[in-house]
Short mmCIF file of C-alpha atoms and ligand atoms in Angstrom, two decimals:
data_model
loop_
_atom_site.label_atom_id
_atom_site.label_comp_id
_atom_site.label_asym_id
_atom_site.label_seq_id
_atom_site.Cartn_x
_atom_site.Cartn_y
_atom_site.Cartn_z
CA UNK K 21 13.75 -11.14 26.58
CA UNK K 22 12.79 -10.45 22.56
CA UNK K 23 15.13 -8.52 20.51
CA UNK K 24 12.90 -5.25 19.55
CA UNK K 25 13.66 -4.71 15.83
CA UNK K 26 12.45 -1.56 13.73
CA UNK K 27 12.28 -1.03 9.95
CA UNK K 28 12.26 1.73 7.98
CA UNK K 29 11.64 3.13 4.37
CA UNK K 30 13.64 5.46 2.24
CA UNK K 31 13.55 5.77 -1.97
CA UNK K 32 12.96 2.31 -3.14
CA UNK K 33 10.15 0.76 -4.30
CA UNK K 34 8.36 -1.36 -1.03
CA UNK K 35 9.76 -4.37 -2.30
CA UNK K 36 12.06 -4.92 0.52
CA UNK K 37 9.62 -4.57 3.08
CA UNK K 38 7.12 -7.25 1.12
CA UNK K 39 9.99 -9.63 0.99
CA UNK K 40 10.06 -9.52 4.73
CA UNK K 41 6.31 -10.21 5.04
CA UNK K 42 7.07 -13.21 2.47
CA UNK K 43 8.93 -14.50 5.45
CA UNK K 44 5.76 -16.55 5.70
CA UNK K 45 6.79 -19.58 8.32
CA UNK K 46 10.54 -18.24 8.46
CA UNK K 47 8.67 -15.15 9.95
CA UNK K 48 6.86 -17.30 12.45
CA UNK K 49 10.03 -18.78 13.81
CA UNK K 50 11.76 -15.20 14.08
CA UNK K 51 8.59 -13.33 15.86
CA UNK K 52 9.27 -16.34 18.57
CA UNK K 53 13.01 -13.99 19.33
CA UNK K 54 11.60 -10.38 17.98
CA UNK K 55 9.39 -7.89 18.71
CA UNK K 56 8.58 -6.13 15.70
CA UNK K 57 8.29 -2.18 16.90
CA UNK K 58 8.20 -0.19 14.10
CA UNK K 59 7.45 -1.72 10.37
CA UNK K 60 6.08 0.95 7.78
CA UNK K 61 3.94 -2.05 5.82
CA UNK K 62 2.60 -3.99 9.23
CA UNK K 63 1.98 -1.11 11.46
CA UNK K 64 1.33 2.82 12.03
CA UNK K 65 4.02 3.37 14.21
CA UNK K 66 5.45 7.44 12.92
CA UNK K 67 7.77 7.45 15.97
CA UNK K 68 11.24 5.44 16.07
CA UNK K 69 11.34 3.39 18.98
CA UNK K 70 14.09 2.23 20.62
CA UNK K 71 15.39 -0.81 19.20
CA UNK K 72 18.46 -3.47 19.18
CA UNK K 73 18.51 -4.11 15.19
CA UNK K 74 17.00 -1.33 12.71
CA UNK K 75 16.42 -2.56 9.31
CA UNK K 76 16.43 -0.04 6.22
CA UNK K 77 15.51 -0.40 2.62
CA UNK K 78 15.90 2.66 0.29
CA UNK K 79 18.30 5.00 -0.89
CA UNK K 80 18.87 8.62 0.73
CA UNK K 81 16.61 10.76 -1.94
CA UNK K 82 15.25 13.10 -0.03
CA UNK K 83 15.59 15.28 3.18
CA UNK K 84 12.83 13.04 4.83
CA UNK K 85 15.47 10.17 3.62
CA UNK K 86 18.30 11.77 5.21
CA UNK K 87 16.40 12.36 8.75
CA UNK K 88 14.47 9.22 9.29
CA UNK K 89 17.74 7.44 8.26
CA UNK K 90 19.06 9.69 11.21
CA UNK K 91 17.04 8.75 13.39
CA UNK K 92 17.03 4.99 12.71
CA UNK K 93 20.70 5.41 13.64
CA UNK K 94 20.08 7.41 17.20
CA UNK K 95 17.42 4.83 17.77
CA UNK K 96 18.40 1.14 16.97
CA UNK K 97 21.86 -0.54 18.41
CA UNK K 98 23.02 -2.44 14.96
CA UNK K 99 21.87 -1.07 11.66
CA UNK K 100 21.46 -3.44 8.45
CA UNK K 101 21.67 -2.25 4.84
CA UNK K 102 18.48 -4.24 3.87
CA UNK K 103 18.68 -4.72 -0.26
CA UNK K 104 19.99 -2.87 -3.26
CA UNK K 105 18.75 0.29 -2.58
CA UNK K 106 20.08 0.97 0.05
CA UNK K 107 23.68 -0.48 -0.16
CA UNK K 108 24.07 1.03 -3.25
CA UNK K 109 21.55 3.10 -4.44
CA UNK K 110 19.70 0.43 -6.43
CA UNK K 111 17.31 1.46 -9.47
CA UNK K 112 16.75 4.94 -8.50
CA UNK K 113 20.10 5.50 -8.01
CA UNK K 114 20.03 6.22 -12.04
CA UNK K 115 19.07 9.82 -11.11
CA UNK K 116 22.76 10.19 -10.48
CA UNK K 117 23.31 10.27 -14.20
CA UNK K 118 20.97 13.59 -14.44
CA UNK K 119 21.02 15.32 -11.26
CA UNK K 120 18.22 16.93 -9.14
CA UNK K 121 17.30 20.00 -11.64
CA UNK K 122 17.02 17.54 -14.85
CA UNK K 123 14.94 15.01 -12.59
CA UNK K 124 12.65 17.66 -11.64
CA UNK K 125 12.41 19.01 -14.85
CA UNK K 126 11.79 15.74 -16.42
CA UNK K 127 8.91 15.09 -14.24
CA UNK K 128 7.41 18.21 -13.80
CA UNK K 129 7.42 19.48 -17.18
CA UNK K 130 9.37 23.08 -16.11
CA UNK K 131 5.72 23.87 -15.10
CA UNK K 132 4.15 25.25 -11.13
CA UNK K 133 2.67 22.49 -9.14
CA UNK K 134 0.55 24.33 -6.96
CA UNK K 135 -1.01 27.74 -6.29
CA UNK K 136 1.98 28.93 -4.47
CA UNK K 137 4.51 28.42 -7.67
CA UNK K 138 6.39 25.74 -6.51
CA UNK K 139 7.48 23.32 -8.64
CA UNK K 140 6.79 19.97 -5.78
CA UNK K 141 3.89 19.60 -4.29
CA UNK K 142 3.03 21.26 -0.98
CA UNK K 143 4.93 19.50 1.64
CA UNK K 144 6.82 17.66 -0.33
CA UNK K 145 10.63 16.94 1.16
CA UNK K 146 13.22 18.41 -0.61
CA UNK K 147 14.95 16.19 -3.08
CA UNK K 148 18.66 15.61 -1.98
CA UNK K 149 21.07 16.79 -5.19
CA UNK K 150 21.58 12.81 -5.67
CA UNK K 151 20.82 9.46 -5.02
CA UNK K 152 23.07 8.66 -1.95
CA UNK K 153 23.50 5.10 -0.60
CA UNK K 154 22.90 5.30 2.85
CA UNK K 155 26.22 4.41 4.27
CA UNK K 156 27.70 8.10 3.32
CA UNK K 157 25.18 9.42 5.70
CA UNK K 158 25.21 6.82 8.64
CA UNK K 159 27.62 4.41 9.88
CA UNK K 160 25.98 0.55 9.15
CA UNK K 161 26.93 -2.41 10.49
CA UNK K 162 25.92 -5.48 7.96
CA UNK K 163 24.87 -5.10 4.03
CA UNK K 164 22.20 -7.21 2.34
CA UNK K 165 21.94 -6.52 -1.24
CA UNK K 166 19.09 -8.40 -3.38
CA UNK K 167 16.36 -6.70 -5.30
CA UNK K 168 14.81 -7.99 -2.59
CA UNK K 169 17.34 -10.11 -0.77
CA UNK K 170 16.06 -13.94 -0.92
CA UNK K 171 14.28 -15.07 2.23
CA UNK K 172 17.15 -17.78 2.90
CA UNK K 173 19.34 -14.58 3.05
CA UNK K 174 17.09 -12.95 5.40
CA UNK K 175 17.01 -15.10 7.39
CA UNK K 176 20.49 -15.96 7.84
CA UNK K 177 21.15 -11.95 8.66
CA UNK K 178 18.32 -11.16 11.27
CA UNK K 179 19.58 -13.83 13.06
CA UNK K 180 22.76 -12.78 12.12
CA UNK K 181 22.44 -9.66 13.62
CA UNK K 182 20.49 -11.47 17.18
CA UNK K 183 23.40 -12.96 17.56
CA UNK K 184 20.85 -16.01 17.41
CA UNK K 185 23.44 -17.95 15.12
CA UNK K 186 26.17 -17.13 12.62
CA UNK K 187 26.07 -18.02 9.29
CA UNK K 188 29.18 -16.96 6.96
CA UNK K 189 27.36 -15.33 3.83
CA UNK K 190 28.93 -16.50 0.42
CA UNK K 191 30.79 -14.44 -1.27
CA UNK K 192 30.31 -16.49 -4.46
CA UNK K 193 28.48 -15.23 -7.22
CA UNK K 194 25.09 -15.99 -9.33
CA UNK K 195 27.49 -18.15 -11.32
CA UNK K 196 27.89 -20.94 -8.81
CA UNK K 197 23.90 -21.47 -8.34
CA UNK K 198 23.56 -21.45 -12.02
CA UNK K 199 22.29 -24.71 -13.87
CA UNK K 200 23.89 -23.92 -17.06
CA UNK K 201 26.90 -24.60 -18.39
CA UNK K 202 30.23 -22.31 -20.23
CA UNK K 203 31.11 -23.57 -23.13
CA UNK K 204 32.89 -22.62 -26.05
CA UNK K 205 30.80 -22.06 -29.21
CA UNK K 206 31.03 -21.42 -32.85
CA UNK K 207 28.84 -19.42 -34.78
CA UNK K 208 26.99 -16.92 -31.80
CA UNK K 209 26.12 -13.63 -32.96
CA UNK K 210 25.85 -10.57 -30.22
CA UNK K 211 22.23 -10.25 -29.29
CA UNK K 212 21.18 -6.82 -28.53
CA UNK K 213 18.03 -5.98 -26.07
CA UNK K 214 18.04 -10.18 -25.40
CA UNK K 215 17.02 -11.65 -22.37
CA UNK K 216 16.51 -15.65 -23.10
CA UNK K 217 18.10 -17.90 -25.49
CA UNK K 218 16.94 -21.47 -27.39
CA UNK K 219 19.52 -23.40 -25.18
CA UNK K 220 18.30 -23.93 -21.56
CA UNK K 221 21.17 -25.83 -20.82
CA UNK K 222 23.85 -23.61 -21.92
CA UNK K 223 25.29 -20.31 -20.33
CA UNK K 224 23.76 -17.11 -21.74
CA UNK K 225 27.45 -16.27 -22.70
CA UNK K 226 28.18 -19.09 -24.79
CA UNK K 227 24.90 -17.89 -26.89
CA UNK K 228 25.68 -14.33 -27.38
CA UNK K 229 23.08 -12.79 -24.22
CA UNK K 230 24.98 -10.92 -21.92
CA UNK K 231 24.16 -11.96 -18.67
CA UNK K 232 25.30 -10.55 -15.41
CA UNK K 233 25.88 -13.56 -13.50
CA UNK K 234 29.66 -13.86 -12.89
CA UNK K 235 29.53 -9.95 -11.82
CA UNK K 236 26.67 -10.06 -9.81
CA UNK K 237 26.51 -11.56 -5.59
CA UNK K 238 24.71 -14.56 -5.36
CA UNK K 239 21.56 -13.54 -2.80
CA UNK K 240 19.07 -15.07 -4.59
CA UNK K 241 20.24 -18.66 -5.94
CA UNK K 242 20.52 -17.95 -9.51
CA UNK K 243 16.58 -17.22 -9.99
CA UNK K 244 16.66 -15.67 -13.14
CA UNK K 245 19.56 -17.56 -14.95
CA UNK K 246 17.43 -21.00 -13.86
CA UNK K 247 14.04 -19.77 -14.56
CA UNK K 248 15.13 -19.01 -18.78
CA UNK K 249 16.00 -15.46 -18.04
CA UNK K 250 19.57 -13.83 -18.17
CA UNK K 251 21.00 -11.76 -14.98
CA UNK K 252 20.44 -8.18 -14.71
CA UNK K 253 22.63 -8.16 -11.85
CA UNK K 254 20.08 -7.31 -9.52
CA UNK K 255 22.25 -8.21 -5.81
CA UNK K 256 24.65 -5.26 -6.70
CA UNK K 257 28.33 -6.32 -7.58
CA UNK K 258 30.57 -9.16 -6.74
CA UNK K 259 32.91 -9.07 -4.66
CA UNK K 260 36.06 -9.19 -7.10
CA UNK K 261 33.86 -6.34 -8.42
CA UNK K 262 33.89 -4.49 -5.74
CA UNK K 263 37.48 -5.21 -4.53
CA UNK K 264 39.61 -4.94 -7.66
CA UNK K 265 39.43 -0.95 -8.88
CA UNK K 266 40.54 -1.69 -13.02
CA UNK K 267 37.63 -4.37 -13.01
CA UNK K 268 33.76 -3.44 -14.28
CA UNK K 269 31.13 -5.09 -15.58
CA UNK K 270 31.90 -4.40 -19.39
CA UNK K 271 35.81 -5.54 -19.34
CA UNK K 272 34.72 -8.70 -17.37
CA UNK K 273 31.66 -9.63 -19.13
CA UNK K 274 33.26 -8.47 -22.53
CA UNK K 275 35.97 -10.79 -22.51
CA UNK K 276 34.52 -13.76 -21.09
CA UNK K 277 32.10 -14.11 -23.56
CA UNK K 278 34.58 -12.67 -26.44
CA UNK K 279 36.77 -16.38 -24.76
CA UNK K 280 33.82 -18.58 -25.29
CA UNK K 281 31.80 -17.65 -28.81
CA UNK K 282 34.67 -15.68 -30.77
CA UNK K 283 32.43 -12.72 -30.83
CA UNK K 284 34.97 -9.61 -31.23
CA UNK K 285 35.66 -8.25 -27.58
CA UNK K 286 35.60 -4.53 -28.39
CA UNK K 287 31.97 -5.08 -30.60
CA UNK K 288 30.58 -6.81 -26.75
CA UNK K 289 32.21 -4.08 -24.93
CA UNK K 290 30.69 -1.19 -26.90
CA UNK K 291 27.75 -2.83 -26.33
CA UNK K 292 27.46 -2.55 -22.51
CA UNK K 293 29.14 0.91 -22.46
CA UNK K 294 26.19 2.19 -24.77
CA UNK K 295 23.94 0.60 -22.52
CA UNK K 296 25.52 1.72 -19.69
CA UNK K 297 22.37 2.69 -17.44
CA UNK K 298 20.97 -0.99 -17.96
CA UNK K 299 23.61 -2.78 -17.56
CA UNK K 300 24.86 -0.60 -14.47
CA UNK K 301 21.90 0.81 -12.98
CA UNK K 302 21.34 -1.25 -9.86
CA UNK K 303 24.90 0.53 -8.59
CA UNK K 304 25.06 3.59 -10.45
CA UNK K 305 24.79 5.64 -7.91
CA UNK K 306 27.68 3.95 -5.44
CA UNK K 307 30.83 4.93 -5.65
CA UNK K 308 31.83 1.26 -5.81
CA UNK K 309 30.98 1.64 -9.64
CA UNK K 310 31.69 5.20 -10.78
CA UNK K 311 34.20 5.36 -8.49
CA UNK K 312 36.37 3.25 -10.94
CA UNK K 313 39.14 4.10 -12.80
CA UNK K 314 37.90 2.45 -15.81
CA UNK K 315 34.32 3.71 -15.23
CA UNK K 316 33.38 6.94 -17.26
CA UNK K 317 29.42 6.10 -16.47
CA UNK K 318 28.24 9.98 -16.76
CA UNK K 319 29.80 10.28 -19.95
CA UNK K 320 28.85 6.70 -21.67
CA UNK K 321 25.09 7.73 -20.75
CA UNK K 322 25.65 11.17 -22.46
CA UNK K 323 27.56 9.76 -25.37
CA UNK K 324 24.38 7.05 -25.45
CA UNK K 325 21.54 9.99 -25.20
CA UNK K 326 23.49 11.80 -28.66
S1 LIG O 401 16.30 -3.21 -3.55
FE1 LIG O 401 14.77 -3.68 -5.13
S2 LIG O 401 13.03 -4.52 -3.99
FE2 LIG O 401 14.34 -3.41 -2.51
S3 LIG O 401 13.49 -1.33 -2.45
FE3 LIG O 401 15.13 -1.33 -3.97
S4 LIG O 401 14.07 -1.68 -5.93
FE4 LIG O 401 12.68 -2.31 -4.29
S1 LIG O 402 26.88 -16.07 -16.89
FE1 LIG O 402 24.69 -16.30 -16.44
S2 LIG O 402 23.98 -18.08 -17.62
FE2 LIG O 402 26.24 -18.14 -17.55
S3 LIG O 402 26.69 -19.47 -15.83
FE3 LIG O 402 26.73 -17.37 -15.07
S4 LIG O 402 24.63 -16.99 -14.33
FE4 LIG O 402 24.58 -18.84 -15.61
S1 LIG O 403 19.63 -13.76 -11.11
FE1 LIG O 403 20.49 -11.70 -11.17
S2 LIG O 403 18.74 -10.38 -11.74
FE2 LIG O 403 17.90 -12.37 -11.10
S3 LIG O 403 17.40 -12.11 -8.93
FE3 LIG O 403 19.49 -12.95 -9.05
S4 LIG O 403 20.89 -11.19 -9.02
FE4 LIG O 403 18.83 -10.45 -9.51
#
């Protein structure tokens, strides 16, 4: 009998979703053990079917979040994390710096909306106080960061989840699929706002870019870091990142690349702090990150908007 498997939407950008569609032949093989019952992009399916694996992108954003994340619970057996967004709040999870009021009015200019004074559209669902990665509302049973996951890693976790085969996810980071090499240089200034550097060959680090790399879960085989372009860190943390409380991003980034160009540690880490809500923002919103005792992300951001 197929395993019946059901997706589902929150706050996040589709992306997720289209990286399941990009399945292409990977998808073939799966639909030969699933039947697909429920998935927002493929089909108009507004119920939530009963299913054995339930598959959710987003973040909690919204009171329509919070119930069809609910009910994705009540109706699927084992319930998968699917990408940034929803393990840790991912891009929108910013919002946490400013809360709902500021959000709102950002975007609506302080101004009515419709005929009835409201300041959302008609209908609208309520927007939730903050960003909330979905594991503080339901209990989940697997995590697949990625901004979208890559479809090896897809893969690997449907059929994960089946119980078709196990495959133990590494818990190495961007780092170890990397072409480029450390190495200690002379000369590197910091470069500010940088993405790329002249030396393909050479880690971003050893030319002054930061890159997220040796922070960042490898779910997508070093794309960026091999295609020219440095590591925003878009998989969410690593896992000494997650696991070690006094480590973040700008102490461990800082001093690595303080070790290999010279480049005064405190100039690198003033850096990241001021650009806190770049250099943080896929997991903002997750207590992984401001959760820290190191972390003061609310307050960098303010000290950065002055
Ligand atoms: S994790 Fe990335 S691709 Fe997936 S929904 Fe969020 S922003 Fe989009
Ligand atoms: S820090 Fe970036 S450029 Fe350097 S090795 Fe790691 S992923 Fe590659
Ligand atoms: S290299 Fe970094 S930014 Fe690029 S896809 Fe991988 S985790 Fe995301």
């Amino acid at each position: 009998m197929k395993a019946r498997v059901s997706t589902e939407w929150l706050s996040g950008c589709s992306g997720c979703h289209v990286a399941i569609v990009d399945l292409h032949e990977k998808l073939l093989n799966l639909v030969d053990d699933v039947e697909f019952v429920r998935v927002p992009v493929l089909m108009d399916e507004k119920g939530y079917p009963k299913a054995d694996v339930g598959i959710v992108e987003g973040a909690v954003r919204s009171e329509h979040d919070r119930h069809a994340l609910e009910k994705m619970r009540e109706s699927c057996g084992k319930l998968l994390a699917f990408g940034t967004c929803a393990a840790y709040g991912g891009p929108s999870g910013i919002g946490w710096l400013y809360g709902r009021d500021a959000i709102l009015a950002k975007a609506y200019g302080g101004n009515v909306s419709d005929a009835k004074g409201s300041r959302v559209p008609g209908g609208a669902s309520k927007l939730e106080e903050s960003v909330i990665p979905i594991d503080e509302v339901v209990k989940i049973d697997r995590y697949l960061p990625g901004c979208p996951p890559h479809p090896y890693f897809i893969a690997i976790a449907i059929r994960d989840l089946l119980g078709v085969e196990s495959i133990p996810l590494s818990p190495m980071t961007v780092c170890s699929e990397c072409g480029r090499r450390m190495k200690k240089t002379e000369g590197a200034k910091l470069s500010k706002g940088e993405v790329s550097a002249n030396d393909p060959e050479t880690c971003f680090l050893s030319q002054g870019v930061v890159c997220l790399g040796s922070v960042t879960l490898d779910r997508c085989k070093a794309q960026c870091p091999n295609k020219g372009v440095a590591c925003a860190g878009c998989a969410g943390p690593s896992v000494d990142l997650i696991r070690e409380p006094h480590l973040d991003i700008r102490s461990m980034v800082a001093k690595r690349m303080a070790m290999l160009t010279g480049i005064p540690e405190q100039e690198i880490r003033d850096y990241i702090q001021g650009e806190a809500k770049t250099f943080y923002s896929y997991a903002l919103s997750s207590p992984v990150m401001y959760g820290k005792p190191t972390v003061e992300l609310r307050e960098w951001a303010a000290e950065a908007a002055k």
